[in-house]
Amino acid sequence: MKVQEVLAKALSPQSSRASLALQPAPSQVAIPTPYVFYQCHCRNSSGRGLGLSPIAVSDGADQDPPTEADYYLLHPIQRLYFCDHCNNLKCMHCVQEEIVCYYCPNCLFEVPSASVKAEKNRCARNCFECPICCNTLSVVSVVDQVTTPATSGVHYLSCGVCRWSSLEIDLKFDRPTGLAMQLQKSEDDRDDVREFDKLRDYYERMARAHYPMSSVGSLLRSTGSINLPSSLLSGLSSLSSMSSRSASLHGINSKSQTLPDYEPEILPKESTLDDIEQFKYLMIDDATSLKQRINQVDDQPKFRHDLRPQRVQLRTKRSKRCRRCEHILVKPEQKAQIPKFKIQLSAIKCIPTITIAQPLPGSLLTDHPFELHLRFSNPLDQEISIEISRAQYSPEKPCLENVDVVIPASSFTVPPFNEFSEDDVVSEKSLPPGIIDRNKNFTVVSLNVTPKKRHSASSRVEIPLLVSFQRKLSSTSSNAEEVCVSYWVQVGLGDLRDG
């Protein structure tokens, strides 16, 4: 039976798999309540939403409020960035990453980019991981260091956590330095490594046969978006002649561009009855765990005596750019020893943070109103004015939410952030209606919420709010230009119960 016939049968209306695949995903799988999540500006306004009040000029006011289908497009503020050039929120799909440097997390040694592939993305110094507990191994000498020089004798790796040592697998070293090079020689002689090198060489010859350098050069010259130096483009003709000579040496016909079928020299070892018999009388500590097999993914050993120490994998420092304007959002320091950032435009440092300020009722009953207190915290060093609003509904665009919300104070100000200031508590008599508290760099507002039972709505009480705030481009100048930033947030309160 062909693959197309199998797929057609599996996705037929009579198939149970098709009925399960066509069912809508439940809305409760997304976010546990209570929560306050933000909607990124990358959400496409498809026109299916509701009419909005034109209170802002940012892209957020032109978007639809979040619905049940947008749960996977909502993010906590800690996972968002803010582009001060676009004045929009950016999620992980709206940014592009660039590698700044490679480094070892154990010795903090910076590895050049040209050496990463040759070192198989692992540290080339004396940094090894324990195959049992994955902690860092240390070099220990067998002989006494007082009577014998440190460079002589036999050395081995030892773990200070689980007490594993390389002597258990008969792995010793002649020198206490350059252990990676000594271990690399034994790894290169393994059957799986030699077979992989042969397979890679086979596909490299296939790539040179099917995609000659002349076609690549014409493609690069015709592509205006790729800026390459003229010296590289002029050398493509010589590279093409070199590839044709290499193909002739490996027995490749340049006209037919065909390769013989690949024939492996070493076949994978199959499980035998002896292996099964060993597992019958095997102790639980002598068998490897799933984590240990994944850490040694080349051969995935089943027994503990086949585990080997692994070199520590390299880490990267990455910068993030906005995909729309290509401005830098996050840029760490170049040095691996410095854990600071030159640029860090996280959303939690650029826009107000919204949290629920009071405990919610134990159960949300239909037609039982209650007050919801939201705290707006200002991370900026300037006072900001905030306006919150709801979506506008009409008979043509009915309400799909099971809650009615009244906002007594739709506009208010939040004091600036100052880490050296003391608490200046404002009495409740001087606060306007709808404002519960204003202290330091936050303001607490009250919303009157009444859960409603609507047939078109789900069983969850969720409130989408459009938040807009004014901020100055420069905090030092009094005549600085002000911009308005708008975005949608969704406040999840819990499940609705019949009163």
Coordinates of C-alpha atoms in Angstrom, one line a residue:
M1 CA 0.0 0.0 0.0
K2 CA 1.3 3.4 -0.9
V3 CA 2.0 6.2 1.6
Q4 CA -0.7 8.4 0.0
E5 CA -3.3 5.7 0.4
V6 CA -2.4 5.1 4.1
L7 CA -2.7 8.8 4.8
A8 CA -6.0 9.1 3.0
K9 CA -7.4 6.2 5.0
A10 CA -6.1 7.5 8.3
L11 CA -7.6 11.0 7.7
S12 CA -10.9 9.8 6.3
P13 CA -14.1 11.0 8.1
Q14 CA -14.8 7.5 9.3
S15 CA -11.4 7.2 11.0
S16 CA -11.2 7.8 14.7
R17 CA -7.8 9.5 14.3
A18 CA -9.2 12.0 11.9
S19 CA -12.0 12.8 14.3
L20 CA -9.5 13.4 17.1
A21 CA -7.3 15.6 14.9
L22 CA -10.3 17.7 13.8
Q23 CA -11.4 18.4 17.3
P24 CA -10.5 21.9 18.6
A25 CA -7.8 22.1 21.2
P26 CA -9.2 22.7 24.7
S27 CA -8.8 26.2 26.0
Q28 CA -7.8 25.0 29.5
V29 CA -4.5 23.5 28.3
A30 CA -2.8 26.9 27.9
I31 CA -2.3 28.9 31.0
P32 CA -3.1 28.2 34.7
T33 CA -5.0 30.9 36.5
P34 CA -4.6 33.5 37.8
Y35 CA -2.3 35.2 35.4
V36 CA -1.6 38.4 33.5
F37 CA -0.2 37.7 30.1
Y38 CA 0.8 40.1 27.3
Q39 CA 0.1 39.9 23.6
C40 CA 3.0 40.4 21.2
H41 CA 2.6 42.9 18.4
C42 CA 3.5 40.1 15.8
R43 CA -0.1 38.9 16.0
N44 CA -1.8 39.4 12.6
S45 CA -4.9 41.5 12.7
S46 CA -7.1 39.4 10.4
G47 CA -10.2 41.4 10.7
R48 CA -12.1 38.8 12.7
G49 CA -12.0 40.8 15.9
L50 CA -13.9 43.6 17.5
G51 CA -14.1 47.3 17.1
L52 CA -11.6 49.2 19.2
S53 CA -11.7 52.8 20.5
P54 CA -9.0 54.9 18.8
I55 CA -7.1 55.9 21.9
A56 CA -3.5 55.2 20.7
V57 CA -1.4 55.4 17.6
S58 CA 0.7 52.3 18.2
D59 CA 0.2 49.0 16.4
G60 CA -1.4 47.5 19.5
A61 CA -4.5 49.6 19.1
D62 CA -5.0 48.2 15.6
Q63 CA -4.9 44.6 16.7
D64 CA -7.7 42.3 17.9
P65 CA -8.0 41.4 21.5
P66 CA -6.8 37.9 22.4
T67 CA -9.3 35.1 22.1
E68 CA -9.3 31.4 22.9
A69 CA -7.3 30.6 19.7
D70 CA -4.5 33.0 20.8
Y71 CA -3.4 31.3 24.0
Y72 CA -0.1 30.3 22.5
L73 CA 0.5 33.9 21.4
L74 CA 0.3 35.2 24.9
H75 CA 3.5 35.5 27.0
P76 CA 4.5 36.6 30.5
I77 CA 6.3 39.9 30.6
Q78 CA 9.6 38.2 31.6
R79 CA 9.8 36.5 28.1
L80 CA 9.2 39.6 26.0
Y81 CA 11.4 42.3 24.7
F82 CA 10.7 46.0 23.8
C83 CA 12.1 47.7 20.7
D84 CA 12.5 51.4 21.4
H85 CA 12.7 52.1 17.6
C86 CA 9.4 50.3 16.7
N87 CA 7.8 51.0 20.1
N88 CA 6.4 47.5 20.0
L89 CA 6.7 44.3 22.1
K90 CA 8.8 41.5 20.7
C91 CA 8.5 37.8 21.4
M92 CA 11.0 35.1 20.6
H93 CA 9.5 34.8 17.1
C94 CA 10.1 38.5 16.5
V95 CA 13.8 38.5 17.1
Q96 CA 16.8 37.0 15.4
E97 CA 19.8 35.7 17.3
E98 CA 23.5 36.2 16.5
I99 CA 26.3 34.4 18.2
V100 CA 28.7 36.7 20.0
C101 CA 31.3 34.1 21.2
Y102 CA 31.8 30.5 22.2
Y103 CA 33.1 29.6 25.6
C104 CA 33.5 26.8 28.0
P105 CA 31.2 27.1 31.1
N106 CA 33.8 25.3 33.3
C107 CA 37.1 27.2 32.6
L108 CA 35.5 30.2 30.8
F109 CA 38.0 29.9 28.0
E110 CA 36.8 31.6 24.8
V111 CA 37.0 29.4 21.7
P112 CA 37.5 30.9 18.3
S113 CA 34.6 30.3 15.8
A114 CA 37.0 28.6 13.4
S115 CA 37.9 25.9 16.0
V116 CA 34.4 25.1 17.2
K117 CA 33.7 22.6 14.4
A118 CA 37.1 21.0 14.6
E119 CA 36.7 20.5 18.3
K120 CA 33.2 19.1 17.9
N121 CA 31.6 21.9 19.9
R122 CA 33.4 20.7 23.1
C123 CA 36.2 22.2 25.3
A124 CA 39.7 21.2 24.1
R125 CA 41.2 21.8 27.6
N126 CA 41.1 19.6 30.8
C127 CA 37.3 20.0 31.2
F128 CA 35.4 16.7 31.5
E129 CA 32.0 15.6 32.7
C130 CA 31.4 12.6 34.9
P131 CA 29.5 9.9 32.9
I132 CA 27.6 9.0 36.0
C133 CA 26.4 12.3 37.6
C134 CA 27.6 14.8 34.9
N135 CA 29.6 16.9 37.4
T136 CA 33.1 18.2 36.6
L137 CA 36.0 15.8 36.8
S138 CA 39.4 16.6 38.3
V139 CA 42.8 15.3 37.5
V140 CA 44.4 13.1 40.2
S141 CA 47.9 11.5 40.1
V142 CA 48.5 7.9 41.2
V143 CA 52.0 8.6 42.6
D144 CA 52.9 10.7 45.5
Q145 CA 53.5 14.3 44.5
V146 CA 56.1 14.9 47.2
T147 CA 58.7 12.3 46.0
T148 CA 57.8 12.3 42.3
P149 CA 57.5 15.2 39.9
A150 CA 54.0 16.2 38.9
T151 CA 54.6 15.6 35.2
S152 CA 55.6 12.0 35.6
G153 CA 53.6 9.0 36.7
V154 CA 50.1 8.0 35.8
H155 CA 47.1 10.4 36.0
Y156 CA 43.4 9.7 36.0
L157 CA 40.1 11.5 36.2
S158 CA 38.1 11.5 39.4
C159 CA 34.6 12.8 40.4
G160 CA 34.3 14.4 43.8
V161 CA 30.5 13.9 44.0
C162 CA 29.9 10.2 43.1
R163 CA 33.5 9.0 43.6
W164 CA 33.7 7.6 40.0
S165 CA 37.2 7.5 38.5
S166 CA 38.5 6.6 35.1
L167 CA 40.4 3.7 36.6
E168 CA 37.2 1.8 36.6
I169 CA 37.3 1.7 32.8
D170 CA 41.1 1.4 32.6
L171 CA 41.5 5.0 31.3
K172 CA 44.9 6.6 32.3
F173 CA 46.9 9.5 31.1
D174 CA 50.7 10.0 30.8
R175 CA 50.6 13.8 31.4
P176 CA 48.2 16.0 33.6
T177 CA 47.8 18.5 30.7
G178 CA 46.4 18.1 27.2
L179 CA 44.0 15.3 28.3
A180 CA 41.6 16.2 25.5
M181 CA 44.2 15.4 22.8
Q182 CA 45.1 12.2 24.5
L183 CA 41.5 11.1 24.7
Q184 CA 40.8 12.2 21.2
K185 CA 43.3 9.7 19.8
S186 CA 41.4 6.8 21.4
E187 CA 38.1 8.2 20.2
D188 CA 39.2 8.4 16.6
D189 CA 40.0 4.7 16.5
R190 CA 36.4 3.7 17.4
D191 CA 34.3 2.0 14.8
D192 CA 31.4 4.4 14.9
V193 CA 33.8 7.4 14.4
R194 CA 35.5 5.9 11.4
E195 CA 32.2 4.9 9.9
F196 CA 30.8 8.4 10.4
D197 CA 33.9 10.0 8.7
K198 CA 33.4 7.7 5.7
L199 CA 29.8 8.6 5.5
R200 CA 30.4 12.3 5.6
D201 CA 33.1 12.0 2.9
Y202 CA 30.6 10.2 0.7
Y203 CA 28.0 12.9 1.0
E204 CA 30.5 15.7 0.5
R205 CA 31.5 14.0 -2.8
M206 CA 27.8 13.8 -3.7
A207 CA 27.3 17.5 -3.0
R208 CA 30.2 18.4 -5.2
A209 CA 28.9 16.2 -8.0
H210 CA 25.3 17.6 -8.0
Y211 CA 26.1 21.2 -7.1
P212 CA 29.3 22.3 -8.8
M213 CA 31.0 25.5 -7.7
S214 CA 30.2 27.2 -11.1
S215 CA 26.5 27.1 -10.4
V216 CA 27.0 28.4 -6.9
G217 CA 29.1 31.3 -8.2
S218 CA 26.5 32.3 -10.7
L219 CA 23.8 32.2 -8.0
L220 CA 25.8 34.4 -5.7
R221 CA 26.6 36.9 -8.4
S222 CA 22.9 37.1 -9.4
T223 CA 21.7 37.6 -5.8
G224 CA 21.9 41.2 -4.9
S225 CA 21.0 40.7 -1.3
I226 CA 24.2 38.8 -0.5
N227 CA 27.2 41.1 -0.3
L228 CA 30.4 39.1 -0.8
P229 CA 33.9 40.5 -1.4
S230 CA 35.1 40.5 -5.0
S231 CA 38.1 38.5 -4.1
L232 CA 35.9 35.6 -3.0
L233 CA 33.8 35.8 -6.2
S234 CA 36.8 35.9 -8.4
G235 CA 38.2 32.7 -6.8
L236 CA 35.0 30.7 -7.5
S237 CA 36.4 29.7 -11.0
S238 CA 39.5 28.2 -9.4
L239 CA 37.4 26.4 -6.8
S240 CA 35.3 24.9 -9.5
S241 CA 38.3 23.5 -11.3
M242 CA 39.6 22.1 -8.0
S243 CA 36.2 20.4 -7.3
S244 CA 36.2 18.8 -10.8
R245 CA 39.8 17.5 -10.3
S246 CA 38.7 16.1 -6.9
A247 CA 35.7 14.4 -8.5
S248 CA 37.9 12.8 -11.1
L249 CA 40.2 11.5 -8.4
H250 CA 37.3 9.9 -6.5
G251 CA 36.0 8.2 -9.7
I252 CA 33.0 10.5 -10.3
N253 CA 31.9 11.0 -13.9
S254 CA 31.4 14.7 -14.4
K255 CA 28.8 14.1 -17.2
S256 CA 26.5 11.7 -15.5
Q257 CA 27.3 13.1 -11.9
T258 CA 26.4 9.8 -10.3
L259 CA 28.0 8.0 -7.4
P260 CA 28.0 4.3 -6.5
D261 CA 25.8 3.2 -3.7
Y262 CA 27.2 3.6 -0.2
E263 CA 28.4 0.4 1.3
P264 CA 29.2 0.5 5.1
E265 CA 32.4 -1.1 6.3
I266 CA 31.1 -1.7 9.9
L267 CA 27.5 -2.7 10.6
P268 CA 25.8 -1.8 13.8
K269 CA 26.0 -4.5 16.5
E270 CA 22.7 -6.2 17.0
S271 CA 21.4 -7.5 20.4
T272 CA 22.1 -11.2 20.9
L273 CA 20.9 -13.8 23.3
D274 CA 24.0 -13.2 25.4
D275 CA 23.0 -9.6 26.0
I276 CA 19.6 -10.6 27.1
E277 CA 21.0 -13.2 29.5
Q278 CA 23.2 -10.5 31.0
F279 CA 20.2 -8.3 31.7
K280 CA 18.6 -11.1 33.7
Y281 CA 21.3 -11.2 36.3
L282 CA 22.3 -7.5 36.1
M283 CA 22.2 -5.2 39.1
I284 CA 20.3 -2.0 38.8
D285 CA 23.5 0.1 39.4
D286 CA 25.3 -1.7 36.6
A287 CA 22.8 -0.6 34.0
T288 CA 22.9 2.9 32.4
S289 CA 20.0 5.4 32.7
L290 CA 18.3 7.3 29.9
K291 CA 20.2 10.5 30.8
Q292 CA 23.5 8.7 30.7
R293 CA 22.8 7.2 27.3
I294 CA 21.7 10.5 25.8
N295 CA 24.9 12.1 27.1
Q296 CA 26.9 9.5 25.2
V297 CA 24.7 9.5 22.1
D298 CA 27.3 8.1 19.7
D299 CA 27.0 4.5 21.0
Q300 CA 24.4 4.8 23.8
P301 CA 25.9 2.1 26.1
K302 CA 23.6 -0.2 28.0
F303 CA 26.2 -1.1 30.7
R304 CA 28.0 1.1 33.2
H305 CA 31.5 -0.2 32.3
D306 CA 31.0 1.2 28.7
L307 CA 30.5 4.8 29.9
R308 CA 33.3 7.2 29.1
P309 CA 34.0 10.8 30.3
Q310 CA 32.8 13.4 27.9
R311 CA 34.4 16.8 27.2
V312 CA 32.3 19.7 28.4
Q313 CA 30.0 21.1 25.7
L314 CA 30.6 24.8 24.7
R315 CA 28.1 27.5 25.4
T316 CA 27.3 30.7 23.5
K317 CA 26.6 34.3 24.2
R318 CA 24.0 35.6 21.8
S319 CA 22.7 39.0 20.8
K320 CA 19.1 39.6 19.7
R321 CA 17.9 41.9 17.0
C322 CA 14.5 43.1 16.0
R323 CA 13.4 41.4 12.8
R324 CA 11.5 44.5 11.6
C325 CA 14.1 47.3 12.1
E326 CA 17.2 45.2 12.9
H327 CA 18.0 47.2 16.0
I328 CA 19.8 45.4 18.8
L329 CA 17.6 44.4 21.7
V330 CA 20.1 42.4 23.8
K331 CA 23.8 42.6 23.5
P332 CA 26.0 40.9 26.1
E333 CA 29.6 41.6 26.9
Q334 CA 32.2 40.1 24.6
K335 CA 34.2 38.5 27.4
A336 CA 32.9 35.3 28.8
Q337 CA 34.0 36.2 32.3
I338 CA 31.8 39.3 32.4
P339 CA 28.1 38.5 33.0
K340 CA 26.8 41.9 32.1
F341 CA 25.0 43.3 29.1
K342 CA 25.8 46.4 27.0
I343 CA 22.2 46.6 25.8
Q344 CA 19.2 44.9 27.4
L345 CA 15.8 46.0 26.3
S346 CA 13.7 43.6 28.2
A347 CA 10.0 44.4 28.4
I348 CA 10.0 44.2 32.2
K349 CA 12.5 47.2 32.2
C350 CA 10.6 49.3 29.5
I351 CA 6.8 48.9 30.0
P352 CA 4.6 48.8 33.1
T353 CA 4.3 45.5 34.9
I354 CA 0.7 44.5 35.7
T355 CA 0.0 42.1 38.6
I356 CA -3.1 41.1 40.6
A357 CA -2.9 42.9 43.9
Q358 CA -5.4 41.1 46.0
P359 CA -6.6 37.5 46.6
L360 CA -9.4 36.4 44.3
P361 CA -12.6 35.0 45.5
G362 CA -12.6 31.3 46.3
S363 CA -15.2 30.6 43.5
L364 CA -16.4 32.8 40.6
L365 CA -20.2 32.6 40.6
T366 CA -22.5 33.9 37.9
D367 CA -23.9 37.4 38.5
H368 CA -21.9 37.8 41.7
P369 CA -19.9 41.0 41.3
F370 CA -16.5 41.6 43.0
E371 CA -13.6 44.1 42.8
L372 CA -10.4 43.3 41.0
H373 CA -7.3 45.2 42.0
L374 CA -4.5 45.5 39.4
R375 CA -1.1 46.9 40.3
F376 CA 0.7 48.9 37.6
S377 CA 4.5 49.2 38.4
N378 CA 6.6 51.8 36.5
P379 CA 10.2 50.6 35.7
L380 CA 11.2 54.0 34.1
D381 CA 12.7 57.0 35.8
Q382 CA 9.9 59.3 34.5
E383 CA 6.3 59.6 35.4
I384 CA 4.0 57.9 32.9
S385 CA 0.3 58.3 32.2
I386 CA -1.7 55.1 31.6
E387 CA -5.0 54.5 29.9
I388 CA -6.8 51.2 30.0
S389 CA -9.9 50.4 28.0
R390 CA -12.0 47.5 26.7
A391 CA -13.1 46.3 23.3
Q392 CA -16.2 47.9 21.8
Y393 CA -19.0 45.5 20.9
S394 CA -22.1 45.9 18.7
P395 CA -25.0 43.7 17.5
E396 CA -22.9 42.8 14.4
K397 CA -19.9 42.0 16.6
P398 CA -21.4 40.4 19.8
C399 CA -19.5 39.9 23.0
L400 CA -17.7 36.5 23.3
E401 CA -16.7 37.0 26.9
N402 CA -18.5 35.7 29.9
V403 CA -17.7 38.8 32.1
D404 CA -18.8 42.4 32.4
V405 CA -16.2 44.9 33.5
V406 CA -16.6 48.5 34.6
I407 CA -13.4 50.6 34.9
P408 CA -14.0 53.6 37.2
A409 CA -10.5 55.1 36.6
S410 CA -9.6 54.5 33.0
S411 CA -6.8 57.1 33.1
F412 CA -4.2 57.6 35.8
T413 CA -0.5 58.3 36.4
V414 CA 2.3 56.2 37.9
P415 CA 5.2 57.8 39.8
P416 CA 8.7 57.2 38.4
F417 CA 11.1 54.5 39.7
N418 CA 13.8 55.7 42.1
E419 CA 15.7 53.0 44.1
F420 CA 17.0 55.5 46.6
S421 CA 13.6 57.1 47.5
E422 CA 11.8 56.3 50.7
D423 CA 8.1 55.2 51.0
D424 CA 5.8 58.2 50.5
V425 CA 2.4 56.8 51.5
V426 CA -0.5 58.8 50.1
S427 CA -3.7 58.8 52.1
E428 CA -6.8 57.3 50.6
K429 CA -8.7 60.6 51.0
S430 CA -6.5 62.3 48.4
L431 CA -6.9 59.5 45.8
P432 CA -9.4 59.8 43.0
P433 CA -12.2 57.2 42.6
G434 CA -11.1 53.9 41.3
I435 CA -7.5 54.4 42.6
I436 CA -6.8 52.1 45.6
D437 CA -3.2 53.0 46.4
R438 CA -0.3 55.0 45.0
N439 CA 3.1 54.4 46.5
K440 CA 6.7 54.5 45.3
N441 CA 6.6 53.5 41.6
F442 CA 3.2 51.7 41.4
T443 CA -0.5 52.5 41.3
V444 CA -3.3 50.1 42.2
V445 CA -6.6 50.5 40.3
S446 CA -9.9 48.9 40.9
L447 CA -12.1 47.1 38.3
N448 CA -15.7 46.1 38.9
V449 CA -16.1 42.6 37.6
T450 CA -19.4 40.7 37.1
P451 CA -19.2 37.1 35.7
K452 CA -21.9 36.3 33.2
K453 CA -23.1 33.1 31.6
R454 CA -23.1 33.3 27.8
H455 CA -23.6 30.4 25.5
S456 CA -21.0 31.5 23.1
A457 CA -18.3 31.9 25.8
S458 CA -16.1 29.4 27.5
S459 CA -16.2 28.5 31.1
R460 CA -13.2 30.6 32.0
V461 CA -13.3 34.2 33.3
E462 CA -10.7 36.2 31.2
I463 CA -10.5 39.9 30.8
P464 CA -8.7 41.4 27.7
L465 CA -7.6 45.0 28.4
L466 CA -6.0 47.5 26.0
V467 CA -3.2 49.3 27.9
S468 CA -1.7 52.5 26.5
F469 CA 0.9 54.7 28.2
Q470 CA 2.8 57.8 27.2
R471 CA 6.5 58.0 27.6
K472 CA 9.2 60.5 26.6
L473 CA 12.0 59.6 24.3
S474 CA 14.5 61.4 26.5
S475 CA 14.1 61.6 30.3
T476 CA 16.6 64.5 30.6
S477 CA 15.0 67.0 28.3
S478 CA 11.7 68.7 29.2
N479 CA 10.8 69.3 25.5
A480 CA 11.4 65.7 24.5
E481 CA 8.9 64.1 22.1
E482 CA 6.3 61.8 23.6
V483 CA 5.2 58.5 22.1
C484 CA 2.2 56.4 22.9
V485 CA 2.7 52.6 23.2
S486 CA -0.3 50.3 23.2
Y487 CA -0.7 46.6 23.7
W488 CA -3.2 44.0 24.8
V489 CA -3.1 42.1 28.1
Q490 CA -5.3 39.3 29.2
V491 CA -6.1 38.8 32.9
G492 CA -7.2 35.2 33.7
L493 CA -9.2 34.8 36.9
G494 CA -10.4 31.2 37.0
D495 CA -13.3 29.0 36.0
L496 CA -16.9 30.1 36.2
R497 CA -19.4 28.3 38.3
D498 CA -23.2 28.5 38.4
G499 CA -24.4 30.6 41.4

